[in-house]
Coordinates of C-alpha atoms in Angstrom, one line a residue:
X1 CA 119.0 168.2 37.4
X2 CA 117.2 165.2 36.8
X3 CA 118.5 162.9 33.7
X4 CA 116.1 162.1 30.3
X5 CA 115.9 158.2 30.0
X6 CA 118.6 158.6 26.9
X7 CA 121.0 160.4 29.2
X8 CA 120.0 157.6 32.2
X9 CA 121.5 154.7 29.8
X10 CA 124.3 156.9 28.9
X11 CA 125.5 157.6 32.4
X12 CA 125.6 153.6 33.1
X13 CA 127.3 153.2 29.5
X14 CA 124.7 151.1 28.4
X15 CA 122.6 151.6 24.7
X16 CA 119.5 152.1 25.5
X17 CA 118.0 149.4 24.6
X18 CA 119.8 147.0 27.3
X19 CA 118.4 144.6 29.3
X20 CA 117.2 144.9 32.8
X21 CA 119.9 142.6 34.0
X22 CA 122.6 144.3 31.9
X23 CA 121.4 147.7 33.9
X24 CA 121.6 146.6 37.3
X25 CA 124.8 144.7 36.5
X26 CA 126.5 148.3 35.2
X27 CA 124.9 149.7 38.4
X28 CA 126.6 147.1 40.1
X29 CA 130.2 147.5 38.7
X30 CA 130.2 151.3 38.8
X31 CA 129.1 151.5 42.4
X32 CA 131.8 149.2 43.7
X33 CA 133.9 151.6 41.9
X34 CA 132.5 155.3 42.7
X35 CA 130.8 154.6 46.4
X36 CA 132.4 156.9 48.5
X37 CA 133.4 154.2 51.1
X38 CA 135.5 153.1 48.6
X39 CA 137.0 156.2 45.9
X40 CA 138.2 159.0 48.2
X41 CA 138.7 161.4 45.3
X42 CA 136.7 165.1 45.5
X43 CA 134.0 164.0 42.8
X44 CA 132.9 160.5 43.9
X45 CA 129.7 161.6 45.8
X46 CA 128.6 163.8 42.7
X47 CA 129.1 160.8 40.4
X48 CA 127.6 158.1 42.7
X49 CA 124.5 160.5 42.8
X50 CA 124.5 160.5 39.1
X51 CA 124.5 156.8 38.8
X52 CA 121.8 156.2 41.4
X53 CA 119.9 159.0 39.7
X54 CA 120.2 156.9 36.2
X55 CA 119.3 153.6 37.8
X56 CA 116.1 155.1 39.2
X57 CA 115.2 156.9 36.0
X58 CA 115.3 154.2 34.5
X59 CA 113.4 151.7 36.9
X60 CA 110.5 154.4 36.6
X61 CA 110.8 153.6 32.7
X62 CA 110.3 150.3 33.1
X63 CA 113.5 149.0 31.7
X64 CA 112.3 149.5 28.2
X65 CA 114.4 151.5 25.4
X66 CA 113.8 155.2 25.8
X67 CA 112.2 157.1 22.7
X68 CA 113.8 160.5 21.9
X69 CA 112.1 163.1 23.6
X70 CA 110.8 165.9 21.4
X71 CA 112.6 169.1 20.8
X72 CA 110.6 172.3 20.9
X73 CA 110.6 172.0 16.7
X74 CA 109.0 168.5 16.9
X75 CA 106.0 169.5 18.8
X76 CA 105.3 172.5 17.0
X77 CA 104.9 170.4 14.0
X78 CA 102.9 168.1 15.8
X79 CA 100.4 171.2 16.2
X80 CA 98.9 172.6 12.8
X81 CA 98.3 176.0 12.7
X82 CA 99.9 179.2 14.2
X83 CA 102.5 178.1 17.3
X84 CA 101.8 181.9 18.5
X85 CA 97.8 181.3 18.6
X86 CA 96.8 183.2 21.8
X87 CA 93.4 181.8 21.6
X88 CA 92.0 178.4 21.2
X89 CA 88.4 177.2 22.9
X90 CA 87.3 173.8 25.4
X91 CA 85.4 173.0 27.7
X92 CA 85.9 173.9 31.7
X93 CA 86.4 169.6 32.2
X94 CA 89.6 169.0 30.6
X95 CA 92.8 166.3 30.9
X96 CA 95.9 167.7 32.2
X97 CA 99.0 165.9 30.6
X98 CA 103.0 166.1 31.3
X99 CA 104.3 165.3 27.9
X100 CA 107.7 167.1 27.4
X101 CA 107.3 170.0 25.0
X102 CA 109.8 173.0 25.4
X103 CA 112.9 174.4 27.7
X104 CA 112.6 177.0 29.8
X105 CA 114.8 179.7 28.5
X106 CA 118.1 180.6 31.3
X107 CA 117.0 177.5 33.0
X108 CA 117.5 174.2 31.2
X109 CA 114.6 172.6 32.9
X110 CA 111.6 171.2 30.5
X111 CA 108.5 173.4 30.1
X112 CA 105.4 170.3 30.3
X113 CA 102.0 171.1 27.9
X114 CA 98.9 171.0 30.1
X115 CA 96.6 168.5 27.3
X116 CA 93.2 169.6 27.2
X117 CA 90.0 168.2 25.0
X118 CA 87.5 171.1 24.2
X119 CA 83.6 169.8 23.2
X120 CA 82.5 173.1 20.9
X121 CA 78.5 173.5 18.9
X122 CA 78.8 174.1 15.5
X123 CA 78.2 177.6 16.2
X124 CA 81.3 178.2 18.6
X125 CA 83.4 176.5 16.1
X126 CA 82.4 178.4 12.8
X127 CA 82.0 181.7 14.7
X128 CA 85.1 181.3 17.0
X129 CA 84.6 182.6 20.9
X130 CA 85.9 183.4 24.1
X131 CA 85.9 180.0 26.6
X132 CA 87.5 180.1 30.5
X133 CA 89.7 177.5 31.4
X134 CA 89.6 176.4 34.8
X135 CA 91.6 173.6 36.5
X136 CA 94.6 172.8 38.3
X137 CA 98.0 171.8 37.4
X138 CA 101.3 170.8 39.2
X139 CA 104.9 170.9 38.7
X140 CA 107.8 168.5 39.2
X141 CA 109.9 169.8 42.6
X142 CA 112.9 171.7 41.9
X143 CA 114.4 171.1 45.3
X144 CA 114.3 167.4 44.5
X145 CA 114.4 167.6 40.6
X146 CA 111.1 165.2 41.0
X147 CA 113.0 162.3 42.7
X148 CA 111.0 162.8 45.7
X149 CA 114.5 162.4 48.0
X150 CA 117.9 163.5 48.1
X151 CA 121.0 161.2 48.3
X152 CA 123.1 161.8 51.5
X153 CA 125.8 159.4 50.6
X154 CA 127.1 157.0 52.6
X155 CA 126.1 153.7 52.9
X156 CA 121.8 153.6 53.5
X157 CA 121.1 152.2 57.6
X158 CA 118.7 149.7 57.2
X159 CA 120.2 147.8 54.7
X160 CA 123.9 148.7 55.4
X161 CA 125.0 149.9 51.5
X162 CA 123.9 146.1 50.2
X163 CA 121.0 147.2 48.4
X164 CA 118.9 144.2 49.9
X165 CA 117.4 143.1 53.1
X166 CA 116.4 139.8 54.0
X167 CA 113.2 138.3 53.2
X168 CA 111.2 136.0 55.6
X169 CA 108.4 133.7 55.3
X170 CA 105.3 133.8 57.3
X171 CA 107.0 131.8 60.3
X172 CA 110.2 134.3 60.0
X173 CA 112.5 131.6 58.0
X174 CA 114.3 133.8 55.9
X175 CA 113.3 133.0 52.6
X176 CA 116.3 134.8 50.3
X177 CA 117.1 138.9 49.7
X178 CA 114.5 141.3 49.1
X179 CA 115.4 144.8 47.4
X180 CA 115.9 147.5 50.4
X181 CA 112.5 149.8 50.3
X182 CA 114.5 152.6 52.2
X183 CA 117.2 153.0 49.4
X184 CA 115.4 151.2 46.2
X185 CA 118.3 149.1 46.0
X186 CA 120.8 151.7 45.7
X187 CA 122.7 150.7 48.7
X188 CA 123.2 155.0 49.1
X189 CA 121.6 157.0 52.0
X190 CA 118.7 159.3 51.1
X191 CA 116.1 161.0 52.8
X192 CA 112.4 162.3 51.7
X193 CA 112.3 165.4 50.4
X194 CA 111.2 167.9 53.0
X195 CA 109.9 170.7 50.5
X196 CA 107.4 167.8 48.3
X197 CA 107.3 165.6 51.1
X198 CA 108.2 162.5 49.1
X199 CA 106.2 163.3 46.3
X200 CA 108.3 164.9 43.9
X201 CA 105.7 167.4 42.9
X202 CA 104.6 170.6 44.3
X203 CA 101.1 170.8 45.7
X204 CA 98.2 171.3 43.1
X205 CA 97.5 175.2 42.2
X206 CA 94.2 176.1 41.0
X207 CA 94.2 178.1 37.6
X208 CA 91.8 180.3 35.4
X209 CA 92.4 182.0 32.1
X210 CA 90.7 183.4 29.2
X211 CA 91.4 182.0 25.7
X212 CA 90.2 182.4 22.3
X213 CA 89.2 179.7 19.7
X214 CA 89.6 181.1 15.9
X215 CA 86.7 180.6 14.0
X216 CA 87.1 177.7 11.5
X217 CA 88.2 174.6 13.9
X218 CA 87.5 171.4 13.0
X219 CA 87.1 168.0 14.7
X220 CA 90.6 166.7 15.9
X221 CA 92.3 170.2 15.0
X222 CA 95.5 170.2 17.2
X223 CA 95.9 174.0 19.1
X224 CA 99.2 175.4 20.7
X225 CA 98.6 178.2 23.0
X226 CA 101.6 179.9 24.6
X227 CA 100.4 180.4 28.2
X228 CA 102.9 182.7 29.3
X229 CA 100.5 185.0 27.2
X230 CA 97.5 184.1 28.9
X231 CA 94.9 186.2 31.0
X232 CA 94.0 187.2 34.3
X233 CA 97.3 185.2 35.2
X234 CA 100.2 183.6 33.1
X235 CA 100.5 179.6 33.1
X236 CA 103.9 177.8 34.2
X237 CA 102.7 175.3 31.0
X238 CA 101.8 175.7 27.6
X239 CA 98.2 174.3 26.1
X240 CA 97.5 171.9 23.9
X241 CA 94.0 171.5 22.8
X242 CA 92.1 169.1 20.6
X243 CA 89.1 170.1 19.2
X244 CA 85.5 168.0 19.3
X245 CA 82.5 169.2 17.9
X246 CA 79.0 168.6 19.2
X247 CA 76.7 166.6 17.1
X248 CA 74.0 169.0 16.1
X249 CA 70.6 168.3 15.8
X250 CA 69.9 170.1 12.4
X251 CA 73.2 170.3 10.6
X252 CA 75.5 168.1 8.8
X253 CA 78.7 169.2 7.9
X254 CA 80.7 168.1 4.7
X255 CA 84.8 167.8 4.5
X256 CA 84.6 171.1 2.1
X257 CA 83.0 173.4 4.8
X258 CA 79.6 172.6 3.1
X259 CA 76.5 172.7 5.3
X260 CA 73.7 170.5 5.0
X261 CA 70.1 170.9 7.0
X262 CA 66.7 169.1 6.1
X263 CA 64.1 171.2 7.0
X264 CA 60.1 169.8 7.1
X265 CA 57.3 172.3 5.6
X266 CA 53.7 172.4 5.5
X267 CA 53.1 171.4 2.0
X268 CA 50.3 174.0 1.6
X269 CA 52.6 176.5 2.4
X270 CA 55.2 175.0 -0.6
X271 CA 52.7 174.5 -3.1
X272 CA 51.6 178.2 -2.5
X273 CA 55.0 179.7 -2.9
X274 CA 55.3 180.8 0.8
X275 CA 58.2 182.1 3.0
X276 CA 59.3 179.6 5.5
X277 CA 61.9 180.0 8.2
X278 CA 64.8 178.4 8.0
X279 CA 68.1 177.8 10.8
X280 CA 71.3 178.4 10.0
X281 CA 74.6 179.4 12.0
X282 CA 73.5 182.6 12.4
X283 CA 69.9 182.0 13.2
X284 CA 66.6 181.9 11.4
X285 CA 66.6 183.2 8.4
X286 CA 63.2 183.6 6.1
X287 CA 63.4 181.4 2.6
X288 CA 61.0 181.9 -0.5
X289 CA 59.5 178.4 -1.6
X290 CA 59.2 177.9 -5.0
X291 CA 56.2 175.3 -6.0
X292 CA 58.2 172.2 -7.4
X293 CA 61.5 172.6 -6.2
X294 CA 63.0 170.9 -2.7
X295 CA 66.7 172.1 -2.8
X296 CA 68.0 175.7 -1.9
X297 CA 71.0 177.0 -1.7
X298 CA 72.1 179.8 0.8
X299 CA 75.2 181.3 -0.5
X300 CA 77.8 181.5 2.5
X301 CA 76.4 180.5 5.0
X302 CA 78.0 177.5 5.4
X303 CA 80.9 176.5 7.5
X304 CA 84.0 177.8 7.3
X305 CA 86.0 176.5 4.2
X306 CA 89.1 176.5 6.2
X307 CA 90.1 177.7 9.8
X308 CA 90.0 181.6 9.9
X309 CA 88.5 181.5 6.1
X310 CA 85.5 182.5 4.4
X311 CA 82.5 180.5 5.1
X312 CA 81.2 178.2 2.6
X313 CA 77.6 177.3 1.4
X314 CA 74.4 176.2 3.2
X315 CA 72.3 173.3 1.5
X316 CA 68.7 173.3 2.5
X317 CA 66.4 169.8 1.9
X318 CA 62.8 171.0 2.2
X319 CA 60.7 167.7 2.6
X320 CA 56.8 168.6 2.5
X321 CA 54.5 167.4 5.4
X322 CA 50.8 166.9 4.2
X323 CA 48.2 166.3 7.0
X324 CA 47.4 163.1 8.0
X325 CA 43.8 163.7 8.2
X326 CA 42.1 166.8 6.5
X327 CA 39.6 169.0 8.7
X328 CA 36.5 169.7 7.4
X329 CA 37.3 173.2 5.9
X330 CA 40.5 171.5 4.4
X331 CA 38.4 169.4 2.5
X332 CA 35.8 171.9 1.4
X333 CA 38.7 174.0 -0.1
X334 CA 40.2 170.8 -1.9
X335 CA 37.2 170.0 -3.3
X336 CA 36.6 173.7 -4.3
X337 CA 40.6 173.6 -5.7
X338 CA 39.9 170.1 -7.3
X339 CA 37.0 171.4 -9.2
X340 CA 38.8 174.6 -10.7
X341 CA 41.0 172.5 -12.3
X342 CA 38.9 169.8 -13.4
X343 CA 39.0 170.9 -16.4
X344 CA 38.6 173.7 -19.0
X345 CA 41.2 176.3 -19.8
X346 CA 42.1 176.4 -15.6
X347 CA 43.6 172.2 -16.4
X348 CA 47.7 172.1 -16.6
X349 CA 49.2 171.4 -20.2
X350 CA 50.5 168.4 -18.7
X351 CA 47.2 167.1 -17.8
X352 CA 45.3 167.8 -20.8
X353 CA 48.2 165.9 -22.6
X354 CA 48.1 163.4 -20.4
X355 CA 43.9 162.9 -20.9
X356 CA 44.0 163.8 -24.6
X357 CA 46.4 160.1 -24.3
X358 CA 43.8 158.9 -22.4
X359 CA 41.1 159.0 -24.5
X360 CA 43.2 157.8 -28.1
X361 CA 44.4 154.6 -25.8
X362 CA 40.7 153.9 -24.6
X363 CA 39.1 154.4 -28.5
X364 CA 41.6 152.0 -29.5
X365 CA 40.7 149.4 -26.9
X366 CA 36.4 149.7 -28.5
X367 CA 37.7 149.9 -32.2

């Protein structure tokens, strides 16, 4: 079984924040005292495995301090919303990831999230729907626990149990020692793994499943899908899938599931108290105009207030559009407006107030 970083330090005695030089000196001291050239006892192969299986570990972490790596209860809090969410929605281009999320139950062996990034319209996401997820995914060699060889024992050929070959120059002066390639150092025997080939990882599988996106997501939502529970075939990994939404080209959408649309009218059709046709998640819907009043409210048929909640209110912005140039029967039937309204009983309150002022302001200018 392969060793977590923390368990890698551990094995060599060592905190884990020790230096690369204090590594490959533990390395040092407990393989002079567990090589199996030189401790004849039963378990000396099995433990000089483990320390060359901590060494490498940690030489593919870089030497650096190893961060705790999450429990199954850490990564379900990482993820808001239901852990047992069969559904969530993405697109079919997503990011495969091999973040350490869960153990495989009877197995001890680390079940790895496949990371996705889902792009959804407005609609998708306030509606909720059906997406197929298509891509492919591998998994970390069990014959080889992902090392991509297995250790023999014994001291490795080419560099005779040293751990370092000699380096040349250019002109074949030797120059110094060189870490052996065939052992990384070790100074132990191995050979490539015959069922990975060297790779540590089983060949790429192509994949396909159905999942379901709850209606209510919003941007940067975090989804957990158990894909065991997947369909037409069940996934080796779990999903985790952060939600984007589209930019939309009429709506704007507000914190508190409020949804906001500006919508241009013919400004005949306003002033004469028309229908107009409006969009809204769930298509076009007709809207009386009232003469005077730009702001409408449509009564839930907004966005979702919260994911798998009612859906909140819809804002519509009316902004009238006047011709730029009249036609000629526009402008007979202006004129013919203009003069029922000139004046008489026909002439607005407002208007007669506002000439009635008029006429007091001028007298007082000749008196």
């Amino acid at each position: 079984m392969r060793l977590g970083t923390n368990d890698a330090f551990a094995e060599l005695g060592l905190a884990s924040d020790a230096s690369e030089s204090e590594v490959k000196a533990a390395w040092r001291r407990l393989a002079s005292q567990w090589h199996p050239d030189r401790n004849g006892s039963a378990g000396a192969v099995a433990k000089m495995q483990r320390i060359n299986q901590a060494f490498e570990e940690i030489r593919r972490a870089g030497f650096r301090a190893a961060a705790p790596e999450p429990s199954a209860t850490d990564a379900e809090e990482a993820a808001p919303g239901p852990a047992t969410d069969p559904g969530a929605g993405f697109d079919e281009h997503g990011e495969d990831g091999a973040t350490a999320f869960r153990d495989e139950p009877g197995t001890g062996r680390q079940r790895r999230p496949i990371h996705r990034k889902v792009k959804l319209t407005l609609e998708e996401a306030a509606a909720g729907c059906i997406k197929v997820l298509r891509g492919k995914i591998t998994e970390t060699c069990r014959s080889c626990e992902g090392a991509g060889h297995q250790v023999l024992g014994g001291n490795c050929v080419r560099c005779g149990g040293s751990g370092a070959v000699p380096k040349r120059s250019f002109f074949g002066w030797p120059t110094g020692l060189a870490e052996c390639e065939a052992c990384l150092g070790g100074g132990i025997a191995r050979q490539p793994c015959a069922a990975c080939r060297g790779s540590g990882k089983t060949a790429a599988r192509s994949y396909q499943a159905k999942v379901r996106i709850p209606h209510g997501v919003r941007r940067g939502d975090l989804l957990h899908v158990d894909g065991r529970r997947l369909r037409p075939e069940r996934l080796p990994a779990d999903l985790e899938i952060r939600v984007e939404l589209l930019d939309h080209a009429f709506f704007e959408l507000d914190d508190d599931g409020t949804l906001r649309c500006e919508v241009p009218v013919d400004a005949f059709t306003w002033i004469a108290g028309r229908q107009a046709q409006v969009p809204t998640l769930s298509g076009l819907q007709p809207l009386q105009l009232s003469r005077g009043r730009l702001s409408y409210c449509l009564k839930g048929q907004g966005f979702p207030t919260e994911r798998r909640g009612a859906r909140g209110d819809q804002w519509v912005t009316l902004v009238p559009v006047f011709p730029e140039r009249l036609s000629t029967d526009q402008q007979i039937l202006l004129d013919q407006l203009c003069a029922t309204t000139s004046g008489g009983e026909a002439m607005d309150e407002r208007l007669q107030a506002w000439q009635r002022s008029l006429r007091t302001w001028e007298r007082g200018l000749r008196g």
